Coordinates of C-alpha atoms and ligand atoms in Angstrom, one line a residue:
M21 CA 137.2 62.0 179.9
R22 CA 135.4 59.0 181.4
T23 CA 131.7 59.0 182.2
R24 CA 130.1 56.0 183.3
G25 CA 131.7 53.5 181.5
F26 CA 132.3 55.1 177.9
A27 CA 134.1 58.3 177.1
I28 CA 133.5 61.6 175.2
P29 CA 136.0 61.7 172.3
T30 CA 138.6 64.0 172.9
F31 CA 140.0 66.3 170.0
S32 CA 143.5 65.4 169.0
A33 CA 146.1 68.1 167.7
V34 CA 145.4 67.8 164.1
C35 CA 148.7 67.7 162.3
L36 CA 148.2 69.8 159.1
F37 CA 151.2 68.0 157.6
C38 CA 149.9 64.7 158.0
A39 CA 146.6 65.5 156.7
A40 CA 148.3 66.5 153.7
M41 CA 150.4 63.6 153.2
L42 CA 147.4 61.0 154.2
G43 CA 144.9 62.8 151.8
A44 CA 141.5 63.7 153.1
Q45 CA 141.8 62.4 156.9
A46 CA 140.2 64.2 159.7
S47 CA 143.3 63.0 162.1
G48 CA 143.8 59.7 163.9
P49 CA 144.0 56.8 163.8
A50 CA 141.8 57.0 166.6
V51 CA 141.4 54.4 169.3
L52 CA 138.4 52.9 170.1
T53 CA 138.7 50.6 173.2
I54 CA 135.8 48.2 174.0
H55 CA 135.4 45.8 177.0
A56 CA 133.1 43.3 176.3
D57 CA 133.1 41.8 179.1
R58 CA 132.1 44.8 181.3
T59 CA 128.5 46.4 181.4
A60 CA 128.1 50.0 181.7
S61 CA 124.5 50.1 181.3
K62 CA 121.1 48.6 179.8
V63 CA 119.9 49.1 176.6
S64 CA 116.0 49.7 177.0
P65 CA 114.4 46.9 175.0
T66 CA 111.7 49.6 173.7
L67 CA 114.2 52.2 172.9
Y68 CA 113.7 52.4 169.0
G69 CA 110.1 53.2 167.9
L70 CA 107.7 55.5 165.3
M71 CA 105.7 58.2 166.3
T72 CA 102.7 58.9 164.0
E73 CA 99.9 61.2 163.3
E74 CA 97.5 62.6 160.7
I75 CA 100.2 65.0 159.1
N76 CA 101.4 65.4 155.8
H77 CA 98.4 62.9 154.4
S78 CA 100.0 60.5 156.4
Y79 CA 96.6 58.5 156.9
D80 CA 94.4 59.4 154.2
G81 CA 96.3 59.8 151.0
G82 CA 98.9 57.6 152.8
L83 CA 99.2 54.5 155.1
Y84 CA 95.7 54.2 155.4
A85 CA 95.0 52.5 151.7
E86 CA 91.6 53.9 150.9
L87 CA 91.8 55.6 147.2
I88 CA 88.9 57.4 147.1
R89 CA 89.4 61.3 148.0
N90 CA 86.5 62.7 150.2
N91 CA 84.6 59.8 150.3
T92 CA 81.7 61.5 152.3
F93 CA 81.1 64.3 149.8
R94 CA 82.1 67.1 152.0
A95 CA 81.4 70.3 150.0
D96 CA 82.9 74.2 150.1
W97 CA 82.1 77.4 148.1
S98 CA 83.4 75.7 145.3
G99 CA 81.4 72.4 145.1
V100 CA 81.7 69.0 146.1
N101 CA 85.7 68.9 146.6
D102 CA 87.5 65.9 144.6
W103 CA 84.0 65.0 142.5
I104 CA 83.3 65.9 139.0
L105 CA 80.2 65.6 137.0
V106 CA 79.7 63.2 134.1
E107 CA 78.1 63.5 131.1
R108 CA 79.0 61.6 128.4
G109 CA 77.6 62.1 124.6
D110 CA 73.8 64.0 125.1
A111 CA 73.3 62.8 129.0
S112 CA 72.3 65.5 131.1
A113 CA 72.5 65.6 135.2
K114 CA 73.5 67.8 138.1
I115 CA 74.8 67.2 141.8
S116 CA 74.1 68.4 144.8
V117 CA 74.7 67.9 148.4
D118 CA 71.3 66.9 150.3
K119 CA 72.0 67.6 153.9
T120 CA 68.7 65.8 155.0
S121 CA 69.4 62.3 153.9
G122 CA 72.0 60.2 154.4
P123 CA 72.9 56.5 155.9
S124 CA 73.9 57.1 159.5
Q125 CA 73.5 59.7 162.1
A126 CA 77.4 60.2 161.4
L127 CA 76.9 60.9 157.7
P128 CA 73.6 62.1 157.8
Y129 CA 73.9 64.1 153.9
S130 CA 74.8 62.4 150.9
L131 CA 75.6 63.8 147.1
H132 CA 72.2 64.0 145.2
V133 CA 73.2 63.1 141.7
E134 CA 69.6 64.1 139.7
V135 CA 69.8 62.9 135.8
S136 CA 67.7 64.3 133.3
Q137 CA 68.4 62.3 130.6
A138 CA 70.9 59.3 130.5
S139 CA 71.2 56.2 128.5
A140 CA 73.6 53.5 128.0
A141 CA 75.2 55.0 125.3
S142 CA 75.3 58.3 127.0
P143 CA 75.6 57.6 130.9
A144 CA 75.8 60.2 133.5
G145 CA 77.3 60.5 136.8
V146 CA 80.5 61.1 139.1
L147 CA 84.3 61.0 139.2
N148 CA 86.8 60.4 141.5
G149 CA 90.5 61.1 141.0
G150 CA 91.7 59.9 144.5
Y151 CA 94.5 61.6 146.5
W152 CA 96.4 62.9 143.2
G153 CA 95.7 59.8 141.4
I154 CA 94.9 56.4 141.9
P155 CA 97.4 53.4 141.6
L156 CA 96.4 50.6 139.4
R157 CA 98.6 47.7 139.2
T158 CA 98.4 44.6 137.0
N159 CA 96.3 41.7 137.5
T160 CA 95.3 43.1 140.8
T161 CA 91.7 43.0 142.8
Y162 CA 90.0 46.4 144.1
H163 CA 87.3 45.7 146.5
G164 CA 84.9 48.7 146.0
S165 CA 81.6 49.6 148.0
F166 CA 79.3 52.9 148.4
Y167 CA 76.1 53.2 150.2
A168 CA 73.1 54.5 147.8
K169 CA 69.6 54.8 147.1
E170 CA 67.3 55.5 144.4
D171 CA 63.9 57.6 143.8
S172 CA 62.8 54.4 141.6
A173 CA 63.9 51.5 140.1
D174 CA 64.0 52.9 136.7
V175 CA 67.3 54.1 137.5
G176 CA 68.5 50.7 137.5
A177 CA 72.1 49.7 138.0
V178 CA 75.2 51.7 138.8
T179 CA 78.2 51.3 136.5
A180 CA 81.7 51.6 138.3
S181 CA 84.9 51.7 136.4
L182 CA 88.3 52.1 136.4
V183 CA 89.7 55.0 133.8
A184 CA 92.9 55.5 132.9
D185 CA 93.4 59.6 132.9
Q186 CA 95.3 60.0 129.5
S187 CA 93.5 57.3 126.8
G188 CA 90.3 57.6 128.7
K189 CA 90.2 53.6 128.3
V190 CA 88.2 51.8 130.7
V191 CA 90.6 49.5 132.5
A192 CA 88.1 47.5 134.9
S193 CA 84.5 47.8 135.1
A194 CA 81.4 46.7 137.5
V195 CA 77.6 46.4 137.5
V196 CA 76.2 47.1 140.9
S197 CA 72.5 46.4 140.6
G198 CA 69.3 46.4 142.6
I199 CA 69.5 49.4 143.9
G200 CA 66.9 50.4 146.2
T201 CA 64.8 53.1 147.6
E202 CA 66.0 52.9 151.1
W203 CA 70.0 53.5 152.0
K204 CA 72.0 50.6 152.0
Q205 CA 75.9 49.4 151.0
Y206 CA 76.6 47.8 147.7
T207 CA 79.8 46.1 147.0
F208 CA 81.6 45.7 143.6
T209 CA 85.3 44.0 142.8
L210 CA 87.0 45.4 140.2
K211 CA 90.1 43.4 138.4
T212 CA 92.8 44.6 136.6
G213 CA 94.7 42.5 133.4
A214 CA 97.8 43.2 132.3
I215 CA 98.5 46.7 132.7
A216 CA 101.3 48.7 133.2
E217 CA 101.0 50.4 136.4
S218 CA 100.4 53.6 136.8
M219 CA 98.4 56.2 139.4
G220 CA 97.1 58.3 136.3
N221 CA 93.5 56.8 136.6
H222 CA 90.0 57.6 138.2
L223 CA 86.9 56.0 139.4
V224 CA 83.9 56.6 137.6
L225 CA 80.2 55.9 138.9
T226 CA 77.4 56.6 136.5
V227 CA 74.2 55.3 135.6
A228 CA 72.0 54.8 132.7
H229 CA 68.7 56.3 133.0
P230 CA 67.1 59.2 134.3
G231 CA 66.2 59.8 138.1
S232 CA 67.6 60.6 141.4
L233 CA 70.5 58.4 142.9
W234 CA 71.7 59.2 146.5
L235 CA 75.5 58.4 147.3
Q236 CA 77.5 58.1 150.1
L237 CA 81.0 56.8 151.9
V238 CA 82.1 55.9 148.3
S239 CA 85.2 53.3 149.0
L240 CA 87.8 51.3 147.1
F241 CA 90.8 49.5 148.3
P242 CA 93.5 48.1 146.6
P243 CA 95.2 44.6 148.5
T244 CA 96.6 46.0 151.6
Y245 CA 99.0 44.4 154.2
R246 CA 98.2 41.1 155.6
D247 CA 94.9 41.3 153.5
R248 CA 93.1 43.1 156.3
A249 CA 89.8 44.9 155.4
N250 CA 90.2 48.8 155.6
G251 CA 93.9 47.9 155.9
N252 CA 97.0 49.7 155.3
R253 CA 99.1 50.6 152.1
I254 CA 101.7 47.3 151.8
D255 CA 104.9 49.5 150.5
L256 CA 104.6 51.5 153.8
M257 CA 103.9 49.0 156.1
E258 CA 106.7 47.0 154.8
K259 CA 109.1 49.9 155.0
L260 CA 108.3 50.7 158.5
A261 CA 108.4 46.9 159.5
A262 CA 112.0 47.3 158.3
M263 CA 113.0 49.5 160.8
H264 CA 112.1 46.8 163.6
P265 CA 110.2 49.3 165.7
Q266 CA 109.5 48.3 169.1
F267 CA 106.3 50.7 169.8
L268 CA 104.0 53.3 167.8
R269 CA 103.0 56.5 169.9
F270 CA 99.8 57.5 168.6
P271 CA 97.5 59.8 167.8
G272 CA 99.6 62.8 168.1
G273 CA 101.1 65.1 168.1
N274 CA 99.1 68.0 167.4
Y275 CA 96.5 65.7 165.9
L276 CA 95.7 64.8 169.4
E277 CA 94.9 67.9 170.6
G278 CA 93.1 69.5 167.8
D279 CA 93.1 73.3 167.1
H280 CA 90.0 74.0 169.6
L281 CA 88.7 71.8 172.6
A282 CA 85.7 71.1 170.1
D283 CA 88.5 68.9 167.7
W284 CA 89.8 66.6 170.5
Y285 CA 90.9 63.3 169.8
D286 CA 86.9 62.0 170.3
W287 CA 87.9 58.4 169.8
K288 CA 84.6 56.8 170.3
K289 CA 83.3 58.6 166.7
M290 CA 86.3 56.9 165.6
I291 CA 85.6 53.3 166.1
G292 CA 83.2 50.8 164.4
P293 CA 81.8 50.7 160.9
R294 CA 83.0 53.3 158.8
V295 CA 79.7 54.9 158.6
D296 CA 79.2 55.5 161.9
R297 CA 82.6 57.6 162.1
P298 CA 82.0 61.4 161.1
G299 CA 85.3 62.6 160.6
H300 CA 86.9 65.8 162.0
P301 CA 88.7 68.7 161.1
S302 CA 92.9 67.8 161.7
P303 CA 94.8 70.7 163.0
W304 CA 97.1 70.2 159.9
N305 CA 94.4 71.9 157.6
Y306 CA 92.4 69.4 156.6
W307 CA 89.5 66.8 157.1
S308 CA 90.5 63.6 158.3
T309 CA 88.1 61.1 157.5
D310 CA 89.2 58.7 160.6
G311 CA 88.8 55.5 158.3
L312 CA 92.3 54.8 160.2
G313 CA 90.5 55.0 163.6
L314 CA 91.5 53.8 167.2
L315 CA 91.0 50.1 166.8
E316 CA 93.2 50.3 163.1
F317 CA 96.1 51.8 165.1
F318 CA 95.9 48.9 167.3
E319 CA 95.7 46.7 164.6
W320 CA 98.8 48.8 163.3
C321 CA 100.8 47.6 166.2
E322 CA 99.5 44.2 166.0
D323 CA 100.4 44.0 162.6
L324 CA 104.5 45.1 163.2
H325 CA 104.8 43.9 166.4
M326 CA 105.0 47.0 168.1
Q327 CA 104.0 48.2 171.7
P328 CA 100.9 50.7 171.7
V329 CA 101.8 53.6 173.3
L330 CA 98.5 55.4 173.5
A331 CA 98.3 59.3 174.1
V332 CA 95.3 60.3 175.6
Y333 CA 93.5 63.9 175.5
A334 CA 94.5 66.1 178.3
G335 CA 92.2 68.8 177.8
Y336 CA 94.2 71.4 176.4
S337 CA 94.0 72.7 172.7
L338 CA 96.7 74.2 170.4
R339 CA 95.0 77.5 170.3
H340 CA 95.8 77.5 174.0
E341 CA 92.5 76.9 175.4
H342 CA 92.4 74.7 178.2
I343 CA 89.6 72.6 180.4
N344 CA 90.0 73.5 183.8
P345 CA 91.1 70.7 185.9
G346 CA 88.3 69.6 188.5
G347 CA 84.9 69.2 187.1
D348 CA 85.4 70.4 184.0
L349 CA 87.6 68.0 183.4
E350 CA 85.9 65.0 184.3
P351 CA 84.2 64.0 181.0
Y352 CA 87.9 63.9 179.2
V353 CA 89.4 61.9 182.2
Q354 CA 86.3 59.2 182.0
A355 CA 86.9 59.3 178.4
A356 CA 90.7 58.7 178.9
L357 CA 89.7 55.9 181.2
D358 CA 87.0 54.1 178.8
E359 CA 89.5 54.1 176.2
I360 CA 92.4 52.3 178.0
E361 CA 89.6 49.9 178.4
Y362 CA 88.6 49.7 174.9
A363 CA 92.4 48.4 174.5
T364 CA 93.0 46.4 177.1
G365 CA 89.6 45.4 178.7
G366 CA 88.3 41.9 178.2
S367 CA 85.0 40.9 176.8
D368 CA 83.4 41.2 180.2
T369 CA 83.8 45.0 180.2
K370 CA 81.4 47.6 178.4
W371 CA 84.5 48.9 176.2
G372 CA 86.4 45.7 176.1
A373 CA 83.0 44.2 174.8
Q374 CA 82.4 46.9 172.0
R375 CA 86.5 46.3 171.0
A376 CA 85.0 42.9 170.4
A377 CA 82.1 43.8 168.3
D378 CA 84.5 46.1 166.1
G379 CA 86.3 42.8 165.1
H380 CA 88.9 41.8 167.9
P381 CA 87.8 39.9 171.1
Q382 CA 91.5 39.9 172.3
P383 CA 92.9 42.6 174.4
F384 CA 95.6 44.4 173.6
H385 CA 98.7 44.7 175.9
I386 CA 99.7 48.1 176.8
T387 CA 102.3 49.7 179.3
Y388 CA 102.8 53.4 178.6
V389 CA 100.1 56.0 178.5
E390 CA 100.8 59.9 177.7
I391 CA 98.6 62.3 179.1
G392 CA 98.4 65.0 176.6
N393 CA 100.8 66.4 173.9
E394 CA 103.5 69.3 174.7
D395 CA 101.8 70.6 177.8
W396 CA 104.8 73.1 177.9
F397 CA 102.9 75.4 175.7
D398 CA 99.7 75.5 177.9
T399 CA 101.1 79.2 179.5
S400 CA 97.9 79.0 181.9
G401 CA 100.1 76.4 184.1
S402 CA 97.1 73.9 184.1
Y403 CA 98.8 70.9 183.4
D404 CA 100.1 70.1 186.3
K405 CA 96.8 69.8 188.1
R406 CA 95.3 68.2 184.8
Y407 CA 98.6 65.5 184.7
A408 CA 97.7 64.6 188.7
Q409 CA 93.9 64.3 187.9
F410 CA 94.3 62.2 185.3
Y411 CA 97.3 60.3 187.1
K412 CA 94.9 59.8 190.0
A413 CA 92.0 57.9 188.2
I414 CA 94.5 56.1 185.8
K415 CA 96.4 55.0 188.4
A416 CA 93.5 53.5 190.7
K417 CA 92.3 51.2 188.1
Y418 CA 95.4 50.5 186.4
P419 CA 98.2 50.4 188.7
D420 CA 100.7 49.1 186.7
L421 CA 100.6 51.4 184.0
Q422 CA 103.7 53.8 183.3
L423 CA 102.3 57.3 182.7
I424 CA 104.0 59.7 180.5
A425 CA 103.9 63.5 181.2
T426 CA 104.7 66.0 178.1
A427 CA 106.0 68.7 180.5
P428 CA 107.8 68.7 184.0
I429 CA 105.1 68.4 186.5
K430 CA 105.7 70.7 189.8
G431 CA 105.0 68.6 193.0
M432 CA 105.6 65.3 191.9
T433 CA 108.1 63.0 189.1
A434 CA 106.4 62.0 186.4
D435 CA 106.6 58.2 185.4
V436 CA 108.3 59.0 182.2
L437 CA 108.8 62.5 180.7
D438 CA 108.3 63.0 177.2
E439 CA 111.0 65.2 175.3
H440 CA 111.2 66.8 171.9
Y441 CA 114.1 67.8 169.8
Y442 CA 113.6 69.8 166.2
L443 CA 117.2 70.8 165.3
R444 CA 119.9 71.3 162.8
A445 CA 122.9 68.8 162.6
T446 CA 125.5 71.1 164.1
D447 CA 123.0 70.9 167.3
F448 CA 122.7 67.3 167.5
F449 CA 126.6 67.2 166.9
H450 CA 127.3 69.4 169.8
D451 CA 124.2 68.1 171.5
A452 CA 125.2 64.3 171.5
T453 CA 126.3 64.2 175.2
H454 CA 123.2 65.6 176.2
Y455 CA 121.6 62.6 178.4
D456 CA 125.2 61.6 179.6
K457 CA 124.8 64.3 182.3
T458 CA 121.1 63.7 183.0
D459 CA 119.7 62.6 186.8
R460 CA 119.3 59.1 187.2
N461 CA 117.1 59.8 190.0
G462 CA 114.7 61.8 188.0
P463 CA 111.7 60.5 185.7
K464 CA 112.6 57.9 182.7
I465 CA 112.9 59.7 179.7
F466 CA 110.7 59.0 176.4
V467 CA 112.2 61.4 173.3
G468 CA 109.3 61.2 171.7
E469 CA 109.5 63.5 168.6
W470 CA 112.9 64.3 167.2
A471 CA 114.7 64.7 163.7
T472 CA 117.3 66.8 162.2
R473 CA 115.7 68.8 160.0
E474 CA 117.9 69.3 157.0
G475 CA 116.2 68.7 153.5
T476 CA 112.6 69.0 151.9
P477 CA 110.3 66.8 151.4
A478 CA 112.6 64.2 153.1
P479 CA 115.7 64.9 154.9
N480 CA 119.4 64.4 153.2
M481 CA 122.3 62.7 154.6
G482 CA 123.5 65.5 156.5
A483 CA 120.3 65.5 158.4
A484 CA 120.9 61.6 158.9
L485 CA 124.6 62.0 160.0
G486 CA 123.0 64.5 162.9
D487 CA 120.3 61.8 163.6
A488 CA 123.1 59.2 163.9
A489 CA 125.2 61.0 166.3
W490 CA 122.0 62.3 168.3
M491 CA 121.3 58.3 168.1
T492 CA 124.4 57.5 169.4
G493 CA 123.9 59.6 172.4
M494 CA 120.4 58.0 173.2
E495 CA 121.7 54.1 172.5
R496 CA 124.5 55.4 175.3
N497 CA 122.0 56.3 177.5
S498 CA 119.0 54.3 177.0
D499 CA 119.2 52.9 180.9
I500 CA 116.8 56.4 181.3
I501 CA 115.8 57.0 177.6
V502 CA 113.0 54.0 177.7
M503 CA 111.8 55.1 174.3
A504 CA 112.5 57.4 171.3
S505 CA 110.8 57.9 168.2
Y506 CA 111.7 60.6 165.0
A507 CA 109.1 62.6 163.6
P508 CA 107.4 63.4 161.5
L509 CA 107.0 59.7 159.9
L510 CA 105.4 59.9 156.6
V511 CA 104.9 62.6 153.6
N512 CA 102.5 62.4 150.5
I513 CA 105.1 64.7 148.4
S514 CA 102.3 65.5 145.8
P515 CA 101.4 69.1 145.1
N516 CA 100.4 70.8 148.4
A517 CA 100.2 67.5 150.6
M518 CA 102.9 68.2 153.0
Q519 CA 102.4 70.8 155.9
W520 CA 106.0 70.1 157.8
D521 CA 109.3 69.1 155.7
T522 CA 112.1 66.9 156.8
D523 CA 110.0 64.0 156.7
L524 CA 111.4 60.3 157.4
I525 CA 109.6 58.2 154.6
G526 CA 108.2 59.8 151.1
Y527 CA 105.4 59.0 148.7
D528 CA 102.7 59.6 146.2
A529 CA 99.8 57.8 145.2
L530 CA 102.3 54.9 143.3
R531 CA 105.7 54.6 145.0
S532 CA 107.2 55.0 148.3
Y533 CA 110.8 56.3 149.3
G534 CA 113.0 55.9 152.7
S535 CA 115.2 59.4 153.2
P536 CA 119.2 59.1 154.0
S537 CA 117.5 59.3 157.9
Y538 CA 115.3 56.3 157.1
Y539 CA 118.1 54.3 156.4
A540 CA 120.1 55.5 159.4
Q541 CA 116.9 54.6 161.9
V542 CA 116.9 51.2 159.9
M543 CA 120.1 50.7 160.6
F544 CA 120.1 51.6 164.3
G545 CA 117.1 50.0 165.1
S546 CA 118.1 46.5 163.3
Y547 CA 121.4 46.0 165.0
I548 CA 120.8 46.8 168.7
G549 CA 121.9 44.7 171.6
D550 CA 120.5 44.8 175.4
A551 CA 123.5 46.3 177.1
T552 CA 126.1 48.8 176.8
P553 CA 129.8 47.8 177.4
V554 CA 132.2 49.9 178.3
S555 CA 134.3 51.8 175.9
S556 CA 136.1 55.0 175.4
A557 CA 137.5 56.8 172.3
D558 CA 140.4 58.8 172.0
G559 CA 142.0 60.9 169.2
A560 CA 139.1 61.2 167.1
G561 CA 137.9 64.1 165.0
P562 CA 134.9 66.6 166.6
R563 CA 132.3 65.0 164.2
F564 CA 133.0 62.0 165.3
F565 CA 130.6 59.9 167.3
Y566 CA 129.9 56.1 168.1
S567 CA 128.0 53.5 170.3
V568 CA 128.7 50.0 171.5
T569 CA 126.0 47.6 172.5
E570 CA 126.0 44.2 173.1
D571 CA 123.5 41.5 172.3
S572 CA 123.9 38.9 175.0
A573 CA 121.9 36.1 173.6
K574 CA 123.0 35.9 170.4
K575 CA 126.9 36.7 171.1
R576 CA 126.7 39.7 169.0
L577 CA 128.3 43.1 169.4
F578 CA 127.4 46.2 167.6
V579 CA 129.5 48.9 166.9
K580 CA 128.2 52.3 165.3
L581 CA 130.1 54.5 163.7
V582 CA 129.4 58.2 162.7
N583 CA 132.2 60.1 160.6
A584 CA 130.1 63.5 160.1
S585 CA 133.4 65.0 158.9
S586 CA 134.3 65.6 155.1
D587 CA 137.3 63.8 156.1
A588 CA 137.9 60.1 156.6
Q589 CA 138.4 58.9 160.2
A590 CA 141.1 56.2 160.7
L591 CA 140.3 53.9 163.7
D592 CA 141.9 51.4 165.7
I593 CA 139.7 49.2 167.2
K594 CA 140.7 47.2 170.0
L595 CA 138.8 44.8 172.2
P596 CA 141.0 43.2 174.6
G597 CA 140.6 39.7 175.8
A598 CA 137.7 39.6 173.6
K599 CA 137.2 36.0 171.2
L600 CA 135.6 37.3 168.1
A601 CA 135.2 35.2 164.6
P602 CA 137.7 36.7 162.0
E603 CA 134.8 38.4 159.7
G604 CA 132.6 40.6 161.0
K605 CA 129.6 42.3 158.9
L606 CA 129.6 45.9 157.8
I607 CA 126.8 47.9 156.9
S608 CA 127.5 51.4 155.6
L609 CA 125.6 53.9 154.6
S610 CA 127.5 56.9 152.6
G611 CA 126.8 60.0 151.0
K612 CA 129.7 62.1 148.5
D613 CA 128.1 65.1 150.5
P614 CA 125.9 66.4 152.7
E615 CA 123.3 67.4 150.5
A616 CA 123.3 64.1 149.1
T617 CA 119.4 62.4 149.0
N618 CA 117.3 60.4 148.1
T619 CA 114.3 60.9 145.6
I620 CA 110.9 59.4 144.2
D621 CA 112.2 58.8 140.9
Q622 CA 115.9 57.8 142.8
P623 CA 115.0 56.0 146.0
T624 CA 118.1 54.7 146.7
A625 CA 120.8 56.9 145.4
V626 CA 122.1 57.0 149.3
A627 CA 121.1 53.3 150.6
P628 CA 123.0 51.0 153.2
V629 CA 125.6 48.7 151.3
E630 CA 126.7 45.2 153.5
S631 CA 129.9 43.7 153.2
A632 CA 132.0 41.3 154.9
L633 CA 134.8 42.9 157.5
H634 CA 137.7 40.9 157.1
G635 CA 140.6 40.5 159.8
V636 CA 138.5 41.6 162.6
G637 CA 140.2 40.5 166.1
E638 CA 141.4 41.8 169.8
S639 CA 142.8 44.8 167.5
F640 CA 142.0 45.7 164.0
H641 CA 142.5 48.6 162.0
H642 CA 139.3 50.1 160.4
R643 CA 139.0 53.5 158.1
I644 CA 135.5 55.4 158.0
P645 CA 135.0 57.3 154.7
P646 CA 133.6 61.1 154.7
Y647 CA 129.6 61.4 155.6
T648 CA 129.6 57.9 156.6
I649 CA 127.4 56.1 158.6
E650 CA 128.5 52.5 160.1
V651 CA 127.6 49.6 161.9
V652 CA 129.8 46.9 162.6
E653 CA 128.7 43.5 163.8
M654 CA 131.1 41.3 165.2
E655 CA 130.4 37.8 166.7
M656 CA 131.6 36.8 170.0
R657 CA 132.9 33.1 170.9
Ligands
AHR29 O1 105.9 66.6 164.5 C1 105.2 67.6 164.2 C2 104.5 68.3 165.2 O2 105.6 68.8 165.9 C3 103.7 67.6 166.3 O3 102.4 67.3 165.8 C4 103.9 68.0 167.3 O4 103.7 67.6 168.7 C5 105.2 68.8 167.4 O5 105.1 70.3 167.9

């Protein structure tokens, strides 16, 4: 059956006798015919990107490289979380939260360390174990800082030390002297020597004399990606870069909305010096420091050459509370307009000037703004009017922006509609043709969240096969699908760090790994052209999926082949009239079993293997092993 230049695979009758004779082979050989000289549709240049939010310690304890946990001394019934009193030798001290003194309006409180007895041999202070450990590497410089004041100069210097948990050995240490009686920020550097890398370390801050010390916003950074101050973890940024993402959707997801109306992503509290950011509760049950704030999202885009897809809060929160459209919603509409101006305005605009003052004079370019998140949950029906109010105000000032709706809108066609799919592999196998039938006169589609949810904490090979099957359908239909992003992206795999299982990239404090689904994303994002040629497949098994794209400038043809069956798939590939280099490239991701996966200790058990593909021509034979995703790259002459 032919549909708009491609064919849905037909299921040939399986010859049981032949299958037995050939060993494990689904059916076949199937025939894949590609008319490289005939374009069926265009491929969106922004098809694959990233979706992100603060979930699973994606930022705090994840991508955001800050090493100190609870660096603003938040406390509950059990005391000051993540901080422990240090009393060496016969030192004596106590700690408490002083709600009356802090370095800023955003942080009007601090940790009070009252030292009744201490000496150089017996110092007193506090320690912090980081986010499930402080990772240290050989010969590396760590940049630290804190805000502090003392009740008298007699208390003296603060010593900052990195200490190995098991041995108690001081790995690096620095003395911060001259602490005054008014709040001020102090900085220090800690340099490791030739140590074995480990995450079993903690930071200790001590004084050697009795008296009172107040601390706030303690910070320690390892080297960051592109050496950005307040920047991101290098290994995770490199993994994201390898996906060749074209955009970043931020800041959520549920994180945009918050549990209650008061918990919305109030971006004005997430810019400027960190001491001016109070932090806020994330809907994923932990406090967000907002150290990775609005500007840092844009800088993340800049670093990975991604388009920002900015989601603005639209007056709906997760506990089904909404702001009434009209006057009540107006302040939120204005906040969105200000946010867009902060991102895109020149330094001659109010919020563009603020961005320049925050360290980024150059405006960012935005094409898409998303209004809300998953507003189909709003059973009150207020989204139609809320969307219309945002739409009218944003389009009046920024007519070129494409505005994304998160649910179909009654009475108008949104520019783009964001659709989400969290499914099992079999669901994606059955629905891989989903968009083949979509009306081309409706809104463009942004598949803003989707994933095959099989495997924990990260998806396994079976999930990667479901993903790949679905991606063939998205590629084929990317005349209408302008963007697509897997979610969630990141998970800290340490105890109790995860709220949502099946996440693309896992990590602890020191190491990280990509799941089989991650590698499927890398393959699909790395090998994609700008057009889909006319093609058809006949005689393949029901778990065979494919897509073909062509890079007209580089003269490359990329054929993605997915065999989700336990049997091999034989394939005759025919390219009538095409002139091809006789050697192509084959990138292959294979698992022995759908359960096959990667872990922090075996990070590349399932990983793509690259090889030369000989005998490429107008017609050639190919065999796809069981449970395999492949890209065949061919050079056209
Ligand atoms: O990706 C996890 C969550 O799934 C997102 O926060 C939300 O938008 C969706 O329901």
